[in-house]
Tab-separated table of C-alpha atoms and ligand atoms in Angstrom:
chain	number	residue	atom	x	y	z
A	1	MET	CA	85.416	77.637	100.663
A	2	ASN	CA	87.816	74.776	101.056
A	3	GLY	CA	84.857	72.127	100.661
A	4	GLU	CA	83.680	73.302	103.835
A	5	SER	CA	79.642	73.896	103.713
A	6	ALA	CA	78.405	77.609	104.237
A	7	PRO	CA	77.547	78.197	107.742
A	8	GLY	CA	74.114	77.708	108.352
A	9	TRP	CA	71.764	80.988	109.673
A	10	PRO	CA	68.521	80.101	111.788
A	11	ASN	CA	65.543	80.968	109.559
A	12	ASP	CA	64.132	82.638	112.447
A	13	ALA	CA	67.318	84.933	112.561
A	14	VAL	CA	67.732	85.591	108.844
A	15	ARG	CA	63.930	86.245	109.040
A	16	ARG	CA	64.478	89.115	111.796
A	17	ILE	CA	67.521	90.501	110.104
A	18	ALA	CA	65.600	90.790	106.621
A	19	ALA	CA	62.615	92.775	108.745
A	20	ALA	CA	64.896	95.025	111.065
A	21	ASN	CA	65.498	98.910	110.782
A	22	ASN	CA	68.133	99.447	113.004
A	23	VAL	CA	71.275	97.352	112.942
A	24	LEU	CA	74.519	97.688	115.138
A	25	VAL	CA	77.317	95.539	114.195
A	26	LEU	CA	80.061	95.387	117.018
A	27	THR	CA	83.645	94.050	115.720
A	28	GLY	CA	86.982	93.048	117.268
A	29	ALA	CA	90.243	91.452	116.510
A	30	GLY	CA	88.751	88.291	114.879
A	31	MET	CA	87.360	90.637	112.115
A	32	SER	CA	90.529	91.653	110.938
A	33	ALA	CA	92.167	88.097	111.409
A	34	GLU	CA	91.511	86.956	108.022
A	35	SER	CA	92.804	89.922	106.209
A	36	GLY	CA	96.139	89.102	107.835
A	37	ILE	CA	96.275	91.126	110.970
A	38	ALA	CA	97.190	89.491	114.110
A	39	THR	CA	95.154	89.629	117.370
A	40	PHE	CA	97.210	91.332	119.980
A	41	ARG	CA	98.233	88.281	121.534
A	42	ASP	CA	99.063	86.302	118.392
A	43	ALA	CA	101.214	89.615	117.401
A	44	GLN	CA	103.328	89.257	120.571
A	45	THR	CA	105.865	86.419	118.648
A	46	GLY	CA	109.459	86.647	117.920
A	47	LEU	CA	111.188	89.510	119.547
A	48	TRP	CA	107.827	90.645	121.483
A	49	ALA	CA	106.989	87.289	122.853
A	50	LYS	CA	108.714	88.547	126.226
A	51	PHE	CA	106.606	91.470	126.682
A	52	ARG	CA	103.070	91.246	128.491
A	53	PRO	CA	100.331	93.586	127.096
A	54	GLU	CA	100.694	95.911	130.098
A	55	ASP	CA	104.680	96.366	128.548
A	56	LEU	CA	103.346	97.590	125.062
A	57	ALA	CA	99.773	99.110	125.477
A	58	THR	CA	99.427	101.485	128.692
A	59	PRO	CA	100.526	105.025	129.029
A	60	GLN	CA	103.284	103.878	131.858
A	61	ALA	CA	104.682	101.684	129.370
A	62	PHE	CA	104.563	104.503	126.718
A	63	HIS	CA	106.152	107.013	129.602
A	64	GLU	CA	108.965	104.215	130.552
A	65	HIS	CA	109.691	102.686	127.177
A	66	PRO	CA	108.563	105.315	124.313
A	67	ARG	CA	110.878	103.883	121.842
A	68	ARG	CA	109.770	100.175	122.624
A	69	VAL	CA	106.169	100.984	122.302
A	70	TRP	CA	106.767	103.153	119.384
A	71	GLN	CA	108.359	100.308	117.449
A	72	TRP	CA	105.783	97.958	118.426
A	73	TYR	CA	103.221	100.091	116.793
A	74	ASP	CA	105.600	100.529	113.683
A	75	GLY	CA	105.290	96.839	113.044
A	76	ARG	CA	101.453	96.985	113.752
A	77	ARG	CA	101.295	99.509	111.005
A	78	GLN	CA	103.212	97.797	108.394
A	79	GLN	CA	100.870	94.715	109.258
A	80	VAL	CA	97.895	96.857	108.562
A	81	ALA	CA	99.483	98.714	105.661
A	82	ALA	CA	99.727	95.458	103.625
A	83	ALA	CA	96.553	94.116	104.622
A	84	GLU	CA	93.496	94.104	102.632
A	85	PRO	CA	89.650	93.755	103.689
A	86	HIS	CA	88.240	90.288	103.175
A	87	ALA	CA	84.879	89.375	101.493
A	88	GLY	CA	83.238	89.849	105.050
A	89	TYR	CA	83.934	93.801	105.010
A	90	ARG	CA	82.503	93.908	101.351
A	91	VAL	CA	79.113	92.026	102.813
A	92	LEU	CA	78.843	94.721	105.680
A	93	VAL	CA	79.384	97.627	102.917
A	94	GLU	CA	76.571	96.268	101.267
A	95	LEU	CA	74.535	95.917	104.560
A	96	GLU	CA	74.617	99.341	105.194
A	97	LYS	CA	72.571	100.342	102.017
A	98	ARG	CA	69.973	97.902	102.788
A	99	PHE	CA	68.880	99.257	106.623
A	100	ARG	CA	67.458	102.568	107.601
A	101	HIS	CA	70.164	102.869	110.531
A	102	PHE	CA	73.091	100.869	110.333
A	103	ALA	CA	76.463	101.330	112.429
A	104	ILE	CA	79.579	99.570	112.768
A	105	ALA	CA	81.252	100.137	116.328
A	106	THR	CA	84.734	98.602	116.026
A	107	GLN	CA	87.437	97.982	118.816
A	108	ASN	CA	90.119	97.526	116.039
A	109	VAL	CA	92.157	100.105	115.069
A	110	ASP	CA	93.108	99.281	111.536
A	111	GLY	CA	90.813	101.161	109.529
A	112	LEU	CA	89.695	98.395	107.675
A	113	HIS	CA	86.033	98.848	107.426
A	114	GLN	CA	86.589	102.437	106.493
A	115	ARG	CA	89.088	101.249	103.525
A	116	ALA	CA	86.462	98.361	102.210
A	117	GLY	CA	83.980	101.485	102.208
A	118	SER	CA	81.657	101.135	105.046
A	119	GLN	CA	80.523	104.580	106.002
A	120	ARG	CA	78.861	104.873	109.577
A	121	VAL	CA	82.018	103.512	111.790
A	122	PHE	CA	82.533	104.409	115.395
A	123	GLU	CA	85.959	103.709	116.397
A	124	LEU	CA	85.997	102.730	120.159
A	125	HIS	CA	89.813	102.408	120.425
A	126	GLY	CA	91.356	105.045	117.874
A	127	ASN	CA	93.068	104.341	114.375
A	128	ILE	CA	96.819	102.906	114.427
A	129	MET	CA	97.496	104.847	111.442
A	130	ARG	CA	96.686	108.312	112.887
A	131	THR	CA	99.278	110.214	115.549
A	132	VAL	CA	98.626	112.748	118.143
A	133	CYS	CA	100.474	114.802	120.711
A	134	ALA	CA	101.011	112.753	123.512
A	135	GLN	CA	99.992	115.509	125.830
A	136	THR	CA	97.444	117.700	124.027
A	137	GLY	CA	95.918	114.776	121.669
A	138	ARG	CA	96.012	117.324	118.645
A	139	PRO	CA	96.462	115.255	115.433
A	140	ILE	CA	99.698	115.305	113.659
A	141	ASP	CA	100.359	115.310	109.909
A	142	ASP	CA	102.184	112.529	108.356
A	143	GLU	CA	104.477	115.364	106.659
A	144	TRP	CA	105.816	116.332	110.192
A	145	LEU	CA	106.657	112.535	111.011
A	146	CYS	CA	108.516	112.125	107.699
A	147	GLU	CA	110.508	115.281	108.601
A	148	HIS	CA	111.143	114.282	112.148
A	149	PRO	CA	112.255	110.606	112.130
A	150	GLY	CA	112.725	108.962	115.533
A	151	GLU	CA	111.238	106.462	117.730
A	152	PRO	CA	108.991	108.235	119.002
A	153	PRO	CA	109.249	111.733	116.824
A	154	PRO	CA	108.919	114.765	118.859
A	155	SER	CA	104.874	116.594	119.146
A	156	PRO	CA	105.014	119.742	116.992
A	157	TYR	CA	103.058	121.298	119.534
A	158	GLN	CA	104.881	121.048	122.943
A	159	PRO	CA	108.901	121.488	123.229
A	160	GLY	CA	109.957	118.075	125.203
A	161	VAL	CA	106.477	116.264	124.498
A	162	LEU	CA	106.239	113.170	122.362
A	163	ALA	CA	103.943	111.715	119.145
A	164	ARG	CA	102.113	108.841	120.148
A	165	PRO	CA	99.457	106.579	118.154
A	166	ASP	CA	96.125	107.709	118.307
A	167	VAL	CA	94.741	104.570	119.908
A	168	VAL	CA	93.001	104.044	123.399
A	169	TRP	CA	95.551	102.144	125.876
A	170	PHE	CA	94.594	100.024	128.775
A	171	GLY	CA	93.374	102.398	131.699
A	172	GLU	CA	92.367	105.033	129.135
A	173	THR	CA	88.834	106.365	128.423
A	174	LEU	CA	87.226	106.028	125.073
A	175	PRO	CA	86.832	108.895	122.593
A	176	GLU	CA	83.715	110.397	124.053
A	177	GLY	CA	82.004	110.922	120.367
A	178	ALA	CA	82.357	107.156	119.372
A	179	HIS	CA	81.484	105.904	122.614
A	180	ARG	CA	78.235	107.873	122.938
A	181	ALA	CA	77.219	107.165	119.226
A	182	ALA	CA	77.646	103.130	119.747
A	183	VAL	CA	75.702	103.524	122.963
A	184	ARG	CA	72.894	105.142	121.376
A	185	SER	CA	73.094	102.673	118.309
A	186	ALA	CA	73.099	99.710	120.610
A	187	ALA	CA	69.874	101.194	122.422
A	188	GLN	CA	67.875	101.582	119.284
A	189	ALA	CA	69.022	98.064	117.849
A	190	ASP	CA	66.682	95.170	116.524
A	191	ILE	CA	69.689	93.488	115.972
A	192	CYS	CA	73.121	93.092	117.302
A	193	LEU	CA	75.577	91.352	115.481
A	194	VAL	CA	79.037	90.620	117.486
A	195	ILE	CA	81.648	90.045	115.297
A	196	GLY	CA	85.272	88.440	116.202
A	197	THR	CA	85.470	89.756	119.775
A	198	SER	CA	86.309	88.078	122.945
A	199	SER	CA	83.942	90.424	124.624
A	200	LEU	CA	86.234	90.597	127.630
A	201	VAL	CA	87.154	94.480	127.083
A	202	TYR	CA	84.780	96.952	128.607
A	203	PRO	CA	83.084	98.927	127.959
A	204	ALA	CA	83.009	97.804	124.213
A	205	ALA	CA	81.656	94.381	125.810
A	206	GLY	CA	79.050	95.693	127.484
A	207	LEU	CA	77.089	97.264	123.953
A	208	PRO	CA	75.569	93.881	123.424
A	209	ALA	CA	73.721	94.027	126.704
A	210	ILE	CA	72.583	97.495	126.350
A	211	ALA	CA	70.681	96.057	122.906
A	212	ALA	CA	69.431	93.026	124.267
A	213	GLU	CA	67.426	95.104	127.106
A	214	ARG	CA	65.679	97.240	124.605
A	215	GLY	CA	64.631	93.867	122.765
A	216	ALA	CA	67.670	93.466	120.152
A	217	MET	CA	68.353	90.121	118.666
A	218	VAL	CA	71.980	89.521	119.796
A	219	ILE	CA	73.986	87.391	117.253
A	220	GLU	CA	77.694	86.271	118.086
A	221	VAL	CA	80.141	85.404	115.147
A	222	ASN	CA	83.180	83.533	116.210
A	223	PRO	CA	84.733	80.192	116.177
A	224	ASP	CA	84.926	80.021	119.693
A	225	GLU	CA	83.172	80.419	123.005
A	226	THR	CA	82.869	83.737	124.809
A	227	PRO	CA	81.751	85.219	127.810
A	228	LEU	CA	78.652	86.327	125.481
A	229	THR	CA	77.785	83.209	124.226
A	230	ALA	CA	75.271	82.198	127.163
A	231	SER	CA	73.271	85.512	126.729
A	232	ALA	CA	73.368	85.530	122.724
A	233	ASP	CA	70.099	84.630	121.251
A	234	VAL	CA	72.073	82.929	117.888
A	235	ILE	CA	75.644	81.744	118.006
A	236	ILE	CA	77.246	81.293	114.382
A	237	ARG	CA	80.472	79.314	115.270
A	238	ALA	CA	82.456	80.178	111.865
A	239	PRO	CA	84.918	82.795	110.907
A	240	ALA	CA	84.035	86.065	110.119
A	241	SER	CA	84.096	86.071	106.274
A	242	ALA	CA	82.201	82.648	105.720
A	243	ALA	CA	79.550	83.673	108.319
A	244	LEU	CA	78.776	87.052	106.471
A	245	VAL	CA	79.245	85.594	102.970
A	246	ALA	CA	76.618	82.986	104.211
A	247	LEU	CA	74.631	85.967	105.490
A	248	ALA	CA	74.464	87.871	102.430
A	249	SER	CA	73.142	84.669	100.170
A	250	HIS	CA	70.369	84.120	102.770
A	251	LEU	CA	69.218	87.752	102.462
A	252	GLY	CA	69.433	87.603	98.696
A	253	HIS	CA	72.550	89.782	98.161
B	301	NAD	P1	90.731	89.453	121.081
B	301	NAD	O1	92.184	89.148	120.649
B	301	NAD	O2	90.500	89.413	122.622
B	301	NAD	O3	89.905	88.500	120.597
B	301	NAD	C1	89.632	88.258	119.138
B	301	NAD	C2	88.405	87.184	119.274
B	301	NAD	O4	88.095	86.562	117.665
B	301	NAD	C3	88.542	85.839	119.950
B	301	NAD	O5	87.307	85.512	120.763
B	301	NAD	C4	88.461	84.386	118.856
B	301	NAD	O6	87.837	83.593	119.156
B	301	NAD	C5	87.921	85.491	117.755
B	301	NAD	N1	88.178	84.930	116.265
B	301	NAD	C6	89.435	84.689	115.999
B	301	NAD	N2	89.622	84.297	114.598
B	301	NAD	C7	88.130	84.925	114.230
B	301	NAD	C8	87.482	84.878	112.779
B	301	NAD	N3	88.469	84.479	111.663
B	301	NAD	N4	86.455	85.297	112.768
B	301	NAD	C9	85.676	85.872	114.134
B	301	NAD	N5	86.356	85.789	115.149
B	301	NAD	C10	87.598	85.083	115.180
B	301	NAD	O7	90.126	90.806	120.397
B	301	NAD	P2	88.950	91.848	120.498
B	301	NAD	O8	87.885	91.236	121.329
B	301	NAD	O9	89.061	92.944	119.828
B	301	NAD	O10	89.597	92.792	122.101
B	301	NAD	C11	89.096	93.841	122.324
B	301	NAD	C12	90.235	95.103	122.542
B	301	NAD	O11	91.225	94.682	123.781
B	301	NAD	C13	90.783	95.116	121.541
B	301	NAD	O12	90.685	96.430	120.699
B	301	NAD	C14	92.255	95.490	122.110
B	301	NAD	O13	92.460	97.005	122.285
B	301	NAD	C15	92.213	95.009	123.466
B	301	NAD	N6	92.873	94.076	123.736
B	301	NAD	C16	94.200	93.579	124.219
B	301	NAD	C17	94.709	92.630	124.098
B	301	NAD	C18	95.820	92.325	125.281
B	301	NAD	O14	96.553	91.165	125.350
B	301	NAD	N7	96.513	93.914	125.215
B	301	NAD	C19	94.324	91.332	124.107
B	301	NAD	C20	93.007	91.330	123.349
B	301	NAD	C21	92.292	92.629	123.419
């Protein structure tokens, strides 16, 4: 850990976690940052620096500039394919085995939790590695994409319609099943562990408040202050990997 001391976890938080039955973890781009996946804003470098998020991640942007949006996501996909889950992901895999109910609601679209081995993961914003028909939302095979190189490829289902990444863009609604499951887990949680999110984008950012209302201890892991900081019960000012590795050691893993 480069000579830095491990992040301290307050004793009462460790005790509450050790005694918990139901745990909800909410993750954001900061969870993936140490695996080499840039946050949306950090990724807007070089050629992409001149674009605003609305130019790349909205249905309107895709409608007006499908090639540009597809190329942006192609770059993100390559970054995700080259990334490996860091030690913090493996801690979450181990924690899942320990609690009666343990779920991860993630705003990330990189699938790293599943690649690490986490089982119960609610993808609130979709997954960049999947592709769907832009009109019907039906999944499209990789095989079809290989046979139809283009930017972006056509949909196999509707003439004149394009394929698009299976992600939730600004202005779109969350996948109903994933959102409902995350709300249910928040409402039952004894512990809500919020890792690496700016807590700005709703409805995901509303999950800790649902958990808190039912009496959960809300713990924020983030090197920086966020709008959640003021209401969190415990704040761990550290990067995700170091914070989770330290938690595992406090819990005797
Ligand atoms: P975010 O980029 O808004 O926030 C990332 C957070 O991670 C920050 O609070 C940062 O302090 C923290 N962080 C950075 N490194 C960390 C580390 N090593 N360990 C722990 N925390 C670390 O990402 P988000 O909160 O996931 O955003 C939510 C959703 O909003 C995203 O899924 C995305 O769809 C969307 N989004 C879009 C834009 C945009 O400009 N288009 C920007 C942000 C978020």
